[in-house]
Amino acid sequence: MKLFIYYLLIAFTNIAAQPLFPLLKKTEDTPAERLTLISQCKKDYQVSMLHLLMDSLARLGRYNGVILVADEGRIVFKKAYGYSKVDNGKPFTVDTEMQLASVSKPFTAVATLMLIEQGALKFDDDIRTYLPELPYRGITVRHLLNHTSGLPDYLNRPKVFEKYFRKKDYLTNEDLLKILSKHHIPLEFQPGKKHHYCNTGYALLPLIIERVTARSFTDFMQENIFNKIGMTATYLYSPERHAKMLRENENRDGILGDKGVFSTVEDMFKWDRALYTDILISQKTLQAAFERGITLGEEKFNYGYGWRISETNFGEKIIYHKGFWQGATPMLIRIVDCNRTIISLHHANKVNSWYMVHSINRILNNSEVRCANY
């Protein structure tokens, strides 16, 4: 099946190499008319090829969710496929909301960076300044942001934590703090020595935000991020909202910061657009968030402050995050060198998300080539 999809993409690429209307004689157009024709050519090509790609993946059972693709700040493709596994099998729509899982981390990072810009926090502050209950020394805010804290991961180390979680019906960030403080679960390495992805660090950041601002993390996020950029369909999980989950009675759903944001593709696109402006934090601070981190041993790693870092097959820089929680496997891919965005809210299934991302980017690049001499 993978070979079939591969050859299908090759066919797309070969089609893209052909002139749009090889039998038509070129007419003389004004520069303005030519730009309009090129723009329309690119739009038509992108839409038709993206439909062909995504419709094929959906028919083959390789995609089930909602996808939005934008090029140069303009939405060129938005479509829902399949059925929701968490909403009684209802068809997905372009307005379907989904748990963002770890795609929530960039929101937590930006909230933290806001306070750093305001001078309420510093990167190198010891977190015990704000969370004195913790037994760990030498962990800074920066260590939490770029996953170099050495803290044990409460999600990915179930054997370490499950005995403390078992009797809890609903856990909060404060509950996790109490467990860490009471049981002195040891660090996995010296803070700063390694980069090791850690959900615990992003569960502690909301507590720091709350103690610095004297506001709940939910209220802070709502007022300073969601409302500020018009994300009207976005919210943080709470038992009262009856947010739709794949599994029932997961006691860790209530721990926020590392996960817990719910949103739609349209709202996520507003988030993406805001990150090209200074409306939330300055571009200088954002660029620092998008830079690779470095360990005490001066080893670089592909994670900044809340964002993963990669590149396309064409060498274009990607700032992104993916997630997995409660059957949701969302992703936000920002190809910043080209001002392109791919947002997908989909269920865990047979989808090869990086294949899909690179295929979409190839189509967008091909539209430039195909329409250049229109």
GROMACS .gro file of C-alpha atoms in nm, residues 1-365:
model
  365
    1MET     CA    1   0.000   0.000   0.000
    2LYS     CA    2   0.287   0.239   0.081
    3LEU     CA    3   0.434   0.170  -0.261
    4PHE     CA    4   0.103   0.250  -0.423
    5ILE     CA    5   0.087   0.588  -0.247
    6TYR     CA    6   0.450   0.653  -0.335
    7TYR     CA    7   0.390   0.591  -0.704
    8LEU     CA    8   0.075   0.798  -0.688
    9LEU     CA    9   0.282   1.090  -0.562
   10ILE     CA   10   0.538   1.035  -0.837
   11ALA     CA   11   0.254   1.057  -1.084
   12PHE     CA   12   0.147   1.385  -0.927
   13THR     CA   13   0.500   1.516  -0.961
   14ASN     CA   14   0.523   1.414  -1.326
   15ILE     CA   15   0.193   1.584  -1.399
   16ALA     CA   16   0.324   1.894  -1.226
   17ALA     CA   17   0.622   1.906  -1.460
   18GLN     CA   18   0.399   1.945  -1.767
   19PRO     CA   19   0.297   2.285  -1.899
   20LEU     CA   20  -0.055   2.385  -1.800
   21PHE     CA   21  -0.192   2.446  -2.151
   22PRO     CA   22   0.076   2.324  -2.395
   23LEU     CA   23  -0.138   2.374  -2.706
   24LEU     CA   24  -0.242   2.731  -2.635
   25LYS     CA   25  -0.049   3.015  -2.789
   26LYS     CA   26   0.084   3.262  -2.539
   27THR     CA   27  -0.073   3.608  -2.557
   28GLU     CA   28   0.079   3.934  -2.443
   29ASP     CA   29  -0.053   4.046  -2.105
   30THR     CA   30   0.020   4.347  -1.890
   31PRO     CA   31   0.238   4.279  -1.583
   32ALA     CA   32  -0.065   4.316  -1.357
   33GLU     CA   33  -0.270   4.073  -1.567
   34ARG     CA   34   0.015   3.825  -1.571
   35LEU     CA   35   0.047   3.835  -1.191
   36THR     CA   36  -0.326   3.774  -1.161
   37LEU     CA   37  -0.306   3.478  -1.399
   38ILE     CA   38  -0.007   3.330  -1.214
   39SER     CA   39  -0.187   3.369  -0.882
   40GLN     CA   40  -0.500   3.199  -1.015
   41CYS     CA   41  -0.295   2.924  -1.174
   42LYS     CA   42  -0.120   2.850  -0.844
   43LYS     CA   43  -0.447   2.852  -0.654
   44ASP     CA   44  -0.622   2.616  -0.898
   45TYR     CA   45  -0.326   2.381  -0.912
   46GLN     CA   46  -0.284   2.368  -0.534
   47VAL     CA   47  -0.653   2.303  -0.469
   48SER     CA   48  -0.687   2.030  -0.730
   49MET     CA   49  -0.368   1.849  -0.631
   50LEU     CA   50  -0.433   1.872  -0.258
   51HIS     CA   51  -0.781   1.730  -0.315
   52LEU     CA   52  -0.631   1.447  -0.517
   53LEU     CA   53  -0.371   1.367  -0.251
   54MET     CA   54  -0.594   1.387   0.057
   55ASP     CA   55  -0.895   1.220  -0.105
   56SER     CA   56  -0.670   0.931  -0.207
   57LEU     CA   57  -0.523   0.897   0.144
   58ALA     CA   58  -0.873   0.902   0.295
   59ARG     CA   59  -1.005   0.638   0.053
   60LEU     CA   60  -0.710   0.416   0.140
   61GLY     CA   61  -0.786   0.451   0.512
   62ARG     CA   62  -0.470   0.657   0.569
   63TYR     CA   63  -0.639   0.972   0.697
   64ASN     CA   64  -0.930   1.043   0.929
   65GLY     CA   65  -0.965   1.398   1.057
   66VAL     CA   66  -0.966   1.766   0.963
   67ILE     CA   67  -0.689   1.936   0.768
   68LEU     CA   68  -0.609   2.296   0.680
   69VAL     CA   69  -0.330   2.407   0.444
   70ALA     CA   70  -0.225   2.770   0.403
   71ASP     CA   71   0.028   2.926   0.168
   72GLU     CA   72   0.161   3.279   0.218
   73GLY     CA   73  -0.102   3.346   0.482
   74ARG     CA   74  -0.395   3.233   0.266
   75ILE     CA   75  -0.598   2.919   0.327
   76VAL     CA   76  -0.579   2.711   0.010
   77PHE     CA   77  -0.732   2.387   0.135
   78LYS     CA   78  -0.959   2.290   0.423
   79LYS     CA   79  -1.153   1.966   0.443
   80ALA     CA   80  -1.283   1.707   0.688
   81TYR     CA   81  -1.262   1.332   0.632
   82GLY     CA   82  -1.413   1.035   0.810
   83TYR     CA   83  -1.581   1.000   1.146
   84SER     CA   84  -1.501   1.105   1.499
   85LYS     CA   85  -1.414   0.821   1.733
   86VAL     CA   86  -1.500   1.034   2.036
   87ASP     CA   87  -1.840   1.170   1.933
   88ASN     CA   88  -2.060   0.867   1.866
   89GLY     CA   89  -1.922   0.822   1.517
   90LYS     CA   90  -2.039   1.160   1.389
   91PRO     CA   91  -1.873   1.276   1.066
   92PHE     CA   92  -1.585   1.516   1.112
   93THR     CA   93  -1.658   1.872   1.001
   94VAL     CA   94  -1.418   2.161   0.944
   95ASP     CA   95  -1.541   2.300   1.279
   96THR     CA   96  -1.472   1.984   1.482
   97GLU     CA   97  -1.273   2.057   1.796
   98MET     CA   98  -1.007   1.818   1.920
   99GLN     CA   99  -0.774   1.769   2.213
  100LEU     CA  100  -0.439   1.918   2.105
  101ALA     CA  101  -0.234   1.688   2.330
  102SER     CA  102   0.130   1.807   2.320
  103VAL     CA  103   0.047   2.072   2.060
  104SER     CA  104  -0.066   2.251   2.379
  105LYS     CA  105   0.299   2.297   2.483
  106PRO     CA  106   0.370   2.594   2.252
  107PHE     CA  107   0.079   2.781   2.418
  108THR     CA  108   0.228   2.719   2.762
  109ALA     CA  109   0.570   2.827   2.636
  110VAL     CA  110   0.437   3.152   2.489
  111ALA     CA  111   0.251   3.228   2.815
  112THR     CA  112   0.579   3.178   3.004
  113LEU     CA  113   0.770   3.395   2.755
  114MET     CA  114   0.511   3.671   2.802
  115LEU     CA  115   0.600   3.688   3.171
  116ILE     CA  116   0.971   3.680   3.090
  117GLU     CA  117   0.927   3.975   2.854
  118GLN     CA  118   0.738   4.158   3.127
  119GLY     CA  119   1.020   4.096   3.374
  120ALA     CA  120   0.804   3.885   3.607
  121LEU     CA  121   1.020   3.578   3.533
  122LYS     CA  122   1.372   3.512   3.413
  123PHE     CA  123   1.498   3.219   3.207
  124ASP     CA  124   1.758   3.131   3.468
  125ASP     CA  125   1.536   3.164   3.773
  126ASP     CA  126   1.550   2.856   3.996
  127ILE     CA  127   1.199   2.709   3.989
  128ARG     CA  128   1.213   2.666   4.368
  129THR     CA  129   1.176   3.045   4.383
  130TYR     CA  130   0.814   2.987   4.283
  131LEU     CA  131   0.767   2.624   4.386
  132PRO     CA  132   0.965   2.596   4.712
  133GLU     CA  133   0.796   2.264   4.796
  134LEU     CA  134   1.003   2.085   4.531
  135PRO     CA  135   1.305   1.887   4.651
  136TYR     CA  136   1.505   1.945   4.332
  137ARG     CA  137   1.787   2.198   4.316
  138GLY     CA  138   1.935   2.365   4.010
  139ILE     CA  139   1.634   2.342   3.776
  140THR     CA  140   1.557   2.667   3.596
  141VAL     CA  141   1.264   2.798   3.396
  142ARG     CA  142   1.476   2.748   3.083
  143HIS     CA  143   1.525   2.381   3.171
  144LEU     CA  144   1.147   2.333   3.185
  145LEU     CA  145   1.095   2.513   2.854
  146ASN     CA  146   1.349   2.310   2.654
  147HIS     CA  147   1.317   1.971   2.830
  148THR     CA  148   1.657   1.963   2.997
  149SER     CA  149   1.536   1.952   3.359
  150GLY     CA  150   1.601   1.583   3.427
  151LEU     CA  151   1.259   1.554   3.594
  152PRO     CA  152   1.086   1.214   3.577
  153ASP     CA  153   0.806   1.214   3.320
  154TYR     CA  154   0.470   1.149   3.484
  155LEU     CA  155   0.314   1.033   3.153
  156ASN     CA  156   0.593   0.824   3.007
  157ARG     CA  157   0.713   0.665   3.333
  158PRO     CA  158   0.389   0.497   3.449
  159LYS     CA  159   0.566   0.240   3.668
  160VAL     CA  160   0.722   0.521   3.869
  161PHE     CA  161   0.403   0.722   3.915
  162GLU     CA  162   0.107   0.483   3.894
  163LYS     CA  163   0.120   0.386   4.261
  164TYR     CA  164   0.067   0.751   4.353
  165PHE     CA  165  -0.208   0.805   4.095
  166ARG     CA  166  -0.413   0.493   4.154
  167LYS     CA  167  -0.649   0.632   4.418
  168LYS     CA  168  -0.709   0.963   4.245
  169ASP     CA  169  -1.023   1.009   4.036
  170TYR     CA  170  -0.909   1.342   3.894
  171LEU     CA  171  -0.555   1.478   3.909
  172THR     CA  172  -0.454   1.841   3.885
  173ASN     CA  173  -0.120   2.016   3.848
  174GLU     CA  174  -0.123   2.079   4.223
  175ASP     CA  175  -0.165   1.706   4.284
  176LEU     CA  176   0.140   1.633   4.071
  177LEU     CA  177   0.338   1.897   4.261
  178LYS     CA  178   0.240   1.735   4.591
  179ILE     CA  179   0.348   1.391   4.468
  180LEU     CA  180   0.688   1.519   4.355
  181SER     CA  181   0.735   1.711   4.678
  182LYS     CA  182   0.627   1.431   4.912
  183HIS     CA  183   0.791   1.131   4.750
  184HIS     CA  184   1.115   1.292   4.625
  185ILE     CA  185   1.114   1.090   4.303
  186PRO     CA  186   1.478   1.124   4.187
  187LEU     CA  187   1.594   1.321   3.885
  188GLU     CA  188   1.701   1.120   3.583
  189PHE     CA  189   2.008   1.336   3.514
  190GLN     CA  190   2.171   1.662   3.618
  191PRO     CA  191   1.966   1.961   3.499
  192GLY     CA  192   2.101   2.090   3.170
  193LYS     CA  193   2.314   1.784   3.098
  194LYS     CA  194   2.075   1.624   2.847
  195HIS     CA  195   1.770   1.698   2.639
  196HIS     CA  196   1.496   1.450   2.724
  197TYR     CA  197   1.133   1.525   2.642
  198CYS     CA  198   0.944   1.566   2.969
  199ASN     CA  199   0.574   1.633   3.026
  200THR     CA  200   0.633   1.700   3.394
  201GLY     CA  201   0.821   2.021   3.318
  202TYR     CA  202   0.529   2.157   3.116
  203ALA     CA  203   0.292   2.062   3.399
  204LEU     CA  204   0.499   2.271   3.643
  205LEU     CA  205   0.507   2.582   3.421
  206PRO     CA  206   0.132   2.653   3.472
  207LEU     CA  207   0.186   2.645   3.849
  208ILE     CA  208   0.467   2.900   3.815
  209ILE     CA  209   0.242   3.118   3.598
  210GLU     CA  210  -0.035   3.097   3.858
  211ARG     CA  211   0.192   3.193   4.147
  212VAL     CA  212   0.348   3.483   3.959
  213THR     CA  213   0.019   3.626   3.828
  214ALA     CA  214  -0.216   3.526   4.111
  215ARG     CA  215  -0.457   3.404   3.844
  216SER     CA  216  -0.560   3.056   3.739
  217PHE     CA  217  -0.375   2.916   3.442
  218THR     CA  218  -0.706   2.873   3.257
  219ASP     CA  219  -0.801   3.239   3.307
  220PHE     CA  220  -0.454   3.360   3.213
  221MET     CA  221  -0.456   3.164   2.887
  222GLN     CA  222  -0.810   3.270   2.802
  223GLU     CA  223  -0.750   3.639   2.859
  224ASN     CA  224  -0.394   3.678   2.732
  225ILE     CA  225  -0.387   3.440   2.435
  226PHE     CA  226  -0.720   3.294   2.322
  227ASN     CA  227  -0.931   3.611   2.356
  228LYS     CA  228  -0.650   3.835   2.237
  229ILE     CA  229  -0.627   3.670   1.895
  230GLY     CA  230  -0.992   3.572   1.856
  231MET     CA  231  -0.965   3.199   1.924
  232THR     CA  232  -1.334   3.172   2.011
  233ALA     CA  233  -1.353   2.791   1.981
  234THR     CA  234  -1.045   2.722   2.196
  235TYR     CA  235  -1.042   2.634   2.564
  236LEU     CA  236  -0.863   2.433   2.832
  237TYR     CA  237  -0.995   2.101   2.954
  238SER     CA  238  -1.205   2.083   3.269
  239PRO     CA  239  -1.447   1.813   3.386
  240GLU     CA  240  -1.731   2.066   3.369
  241ARG     CA  241  -1.690   2.125   2.995
  242HIS     CA  242  -1.756   1.761   2.910
  243ALA     CA  243  -1.483   1.772   2.649
  244LYS     CA  244  -1.500   1.472   2.418
  245MET     CA  245  -1.231   1.214   2.489
  246LEU     CA  246  -1.163   0.872   2.344
  247ARG     CA  247  -1.133   0.705   2.684
  248GLU     CA  248  -1.340   0.762   2.995
  249ASN     CA  249  -1.205   0.824   3.346
  250GLU     CA  250  -0.846   0.903   3.254
  251ASN     CA  251  -0.732   1.063   3.577
  252ARG     CA  252  -0.444   1.253   3.416
  253ASP     CA  253  -0.667   1.458   3.183
  254GLY     CA  254  -0.686   1.733   3.446
  255ILE     CA  255  -0.312   1.804   3.439
  256LEU     CA  256  -0.269   2.099   3.204
  257GLY     CA  257   0.018   2.274   3.028
  258ASP     CA  258   0.171   1.969   2.867
  259LYS     CA  259  -0.170   1.898   2.709
  260GLY     CA  260  -0.532   1.999   2.767
  261VAL     CA  261  -0.600   2.266   2.503
  262PHE     CA  262  -0.895   2.197   2.272
  263SER     CA  263  -0.924   2.381   1.941
  264THR     CA  264  -1.030   2.376   1.575
  265VAL     CA  265  -0.823   2.413   1.258
  266GLU     CA  266  -0.957   2.768   1.203
  267ASP     CA  267  -0.857   2.878   1.552
  268MET     CA  268  -0.519   2.712   1.514
  269PHE     CA  269  -0.467   2.910   1.196
  270LYS     CA  270  -0.535   3.230   1.395
  271TRP     CA  271  -0.266   3.113   1.638
  272ASP     CA  272  -0.024   3.054   1.351
  273ARG     CA  273  -0.090   3.401   1.206
  274ALA     CA  274  -0.040   3.567   1.545
  275LEU     CA  275   0.306   3.414   1.566
  276TYR     CA  276   0.413   3.623   1.265
  277THR     CA  277   0.330   3.941   1.460
  278ASP     CA  278   0.413   4.106   1.793
  279ILE     CA  279   0.058   4.080   1.929
  280LEU     CA  280   0.153   3.819   2.193
  281ILE     CA  281   0.529   3.849   2.232
  282SER     CA  282   0.800   4.018   2.027
  283GLN     CA  283   0.948   3.859   1.718
  284LYS     CA  284   1.288   3.876   1.888
  285THR     CA  285   1.164   3.654   2.171
  286LEU     CA  286   0.987   3.421   1.927
  287GLN     CA  287   1.301   3.380   1.720
  288ALA     CA  288   1.485   3.276   2.037
  289ALA     CA  289   1.208   3.022   2.101
  290PHE     CA  290   1.262   2.881   1.752
  291GLU     CA  291   1.636   2.826   1.796
  292ARG     CA  292   1.790   2.488   1.878
  293GLY     CA  293   1.875   2.431   2.240
  294ILE     CA  294   2.217   2.341   2.375
  295THR     CA  295   2.321   2.120   2.668
  296LEU     CA  296   2.590   2.186   2.928
  297GLY     CA  297   2.820   1.980   2.708
  298GLU     CA  298   2.742   2.216   2.417
  299GLU     CA  299   2.546   1.952   2.229
  300LYS     CA  300   2.267   2.104   2.019
  301PHE     CA  301   1.921   1.948   1.999
  302ASN     CA  302   1.616   2.013   1.781
  303TYR     CA  303   1.390   2.176   2.038
  304GLY     CA  304   1.357   2.541   2.135
  305TYR     CA  305   1.116   2.687   2.390
  306GLY     CA  306   0.800   2.485   2.330
  307TRP     CA  307   0.871   2.409   1.965
  308ARG     CA  308   1.035   2.126   1.774
  309ILE     CA  309   1.265   2.218   1.485
  310SER     CA  310   1.321   2.036   1.157
  311GLU     CA  311   1.339   2.103   0.784
  312THR     CA  312   1.166   1.994   0.466
  313ASN     CA  313   1.313   1.780   0.190
  314PHE     CA  314   1.397   2.111   0.019
  315GLY     CA  315   1.589   2.245   0.321
  316GLU     CA  316   1.317   2.486   0.437
  317LYS     CA  317   1.296   2.540   0.815
  318ILE     CA  318   1.003   2.381   0.998
  319ILE     CA  319   0.883   2.498   1.339
  320TYR     CA  320   0.627   2.248   1.463
  321HIS     CA  321   0.474   2.032   1.730
  322LYS     CA  322   0.283   1.707   1.726
  323GLY     CA  323   0.085   1.535   1.997
  324PHE     CA  324  -0.070   1.212   2.117
  325TRP     CA  325  -0.326   1.182   2.392
  326GLN     CA  326  -0.666   1.019   2.427
  327GLY     CA  327  -0.654   0.892   2.068
  328ALA     CA  328  -0.585   1.238   1.922
  329THR     CA  329  -0.271   1.285   1.713
  330PRO     CA  330  -0.283   1.653   1.609
  331MET     CA  331  -0.003   1.848   1.448
  332LEU     CA  332   0.084   2.209   1.369
  333ILE     CA  333   0.352   2.239   1.100
  334ARG     CA  334   0.488   2.587   1.021
  335ILE     CA  335   0.724   2.598   0.721
  336VAL     CA  336   0.843   2.942   0.818
  337ASP     CA  337   1.087   2.996   0.530
  338CYS     CA  338   0.788   2.985   0.292
  339ASN     CA  339   0.514   3.118   0.522
  340ARG     CA  340   0.325   2.789   0.489
  341THR     CA  341   0.111   2.615   0.746
  342ILE     CA  342  -0.029   2.263   0.774
  343ILE     CA  343  -0.274   2.198   1.057
  344SER     CA  344  -0.420   1.853   1.108
  345LEU     CA  345  -0.652   1.731   1.381
  346HIS     CA  346  -0.673   1.359   1.327
  347HIS     CA  347  -0.706   1.031   1.511
  348ALA     CA  348  -0.429   0.783   1.556
  349ASN     CA  349  -0.451   0.548   1.257
  350LYS     CA  350  -0.235   0.441   0.966
  351VAL     CA  351  -0.155   0.795   0.856
  352ASN     CA  352   0.213   0.869   0.793
  353SER     CA  353   0.205   1.232   0.896
  354TRP     CA  354   0.552   1.325   0.768
  355TYR     CA  355   0.479   1.165   0.432
  356MET     CA  356   0.165   1.378   0.417
  357VAL     CA  357   0.351   1.697   0.519
  358HIS     CA  358   0.629   1.652   0.264
  359SER     CA  359   0.379   1.561  -0.009
  360ILE     CA  360   0.177   1.876   0.060
  361ASN     CA  361   0.488   2.092   0.060
  362ARG     CA  362   0.599   1.935  -0.268
  363ILE     CA  363   0.265   2.024  -0.424
  364LEU     CA  364   0.297   2.386  -0.306
  365ASN     CA  365   0.652   2.406  -0.443
   0.00000   0.00000   0.00000
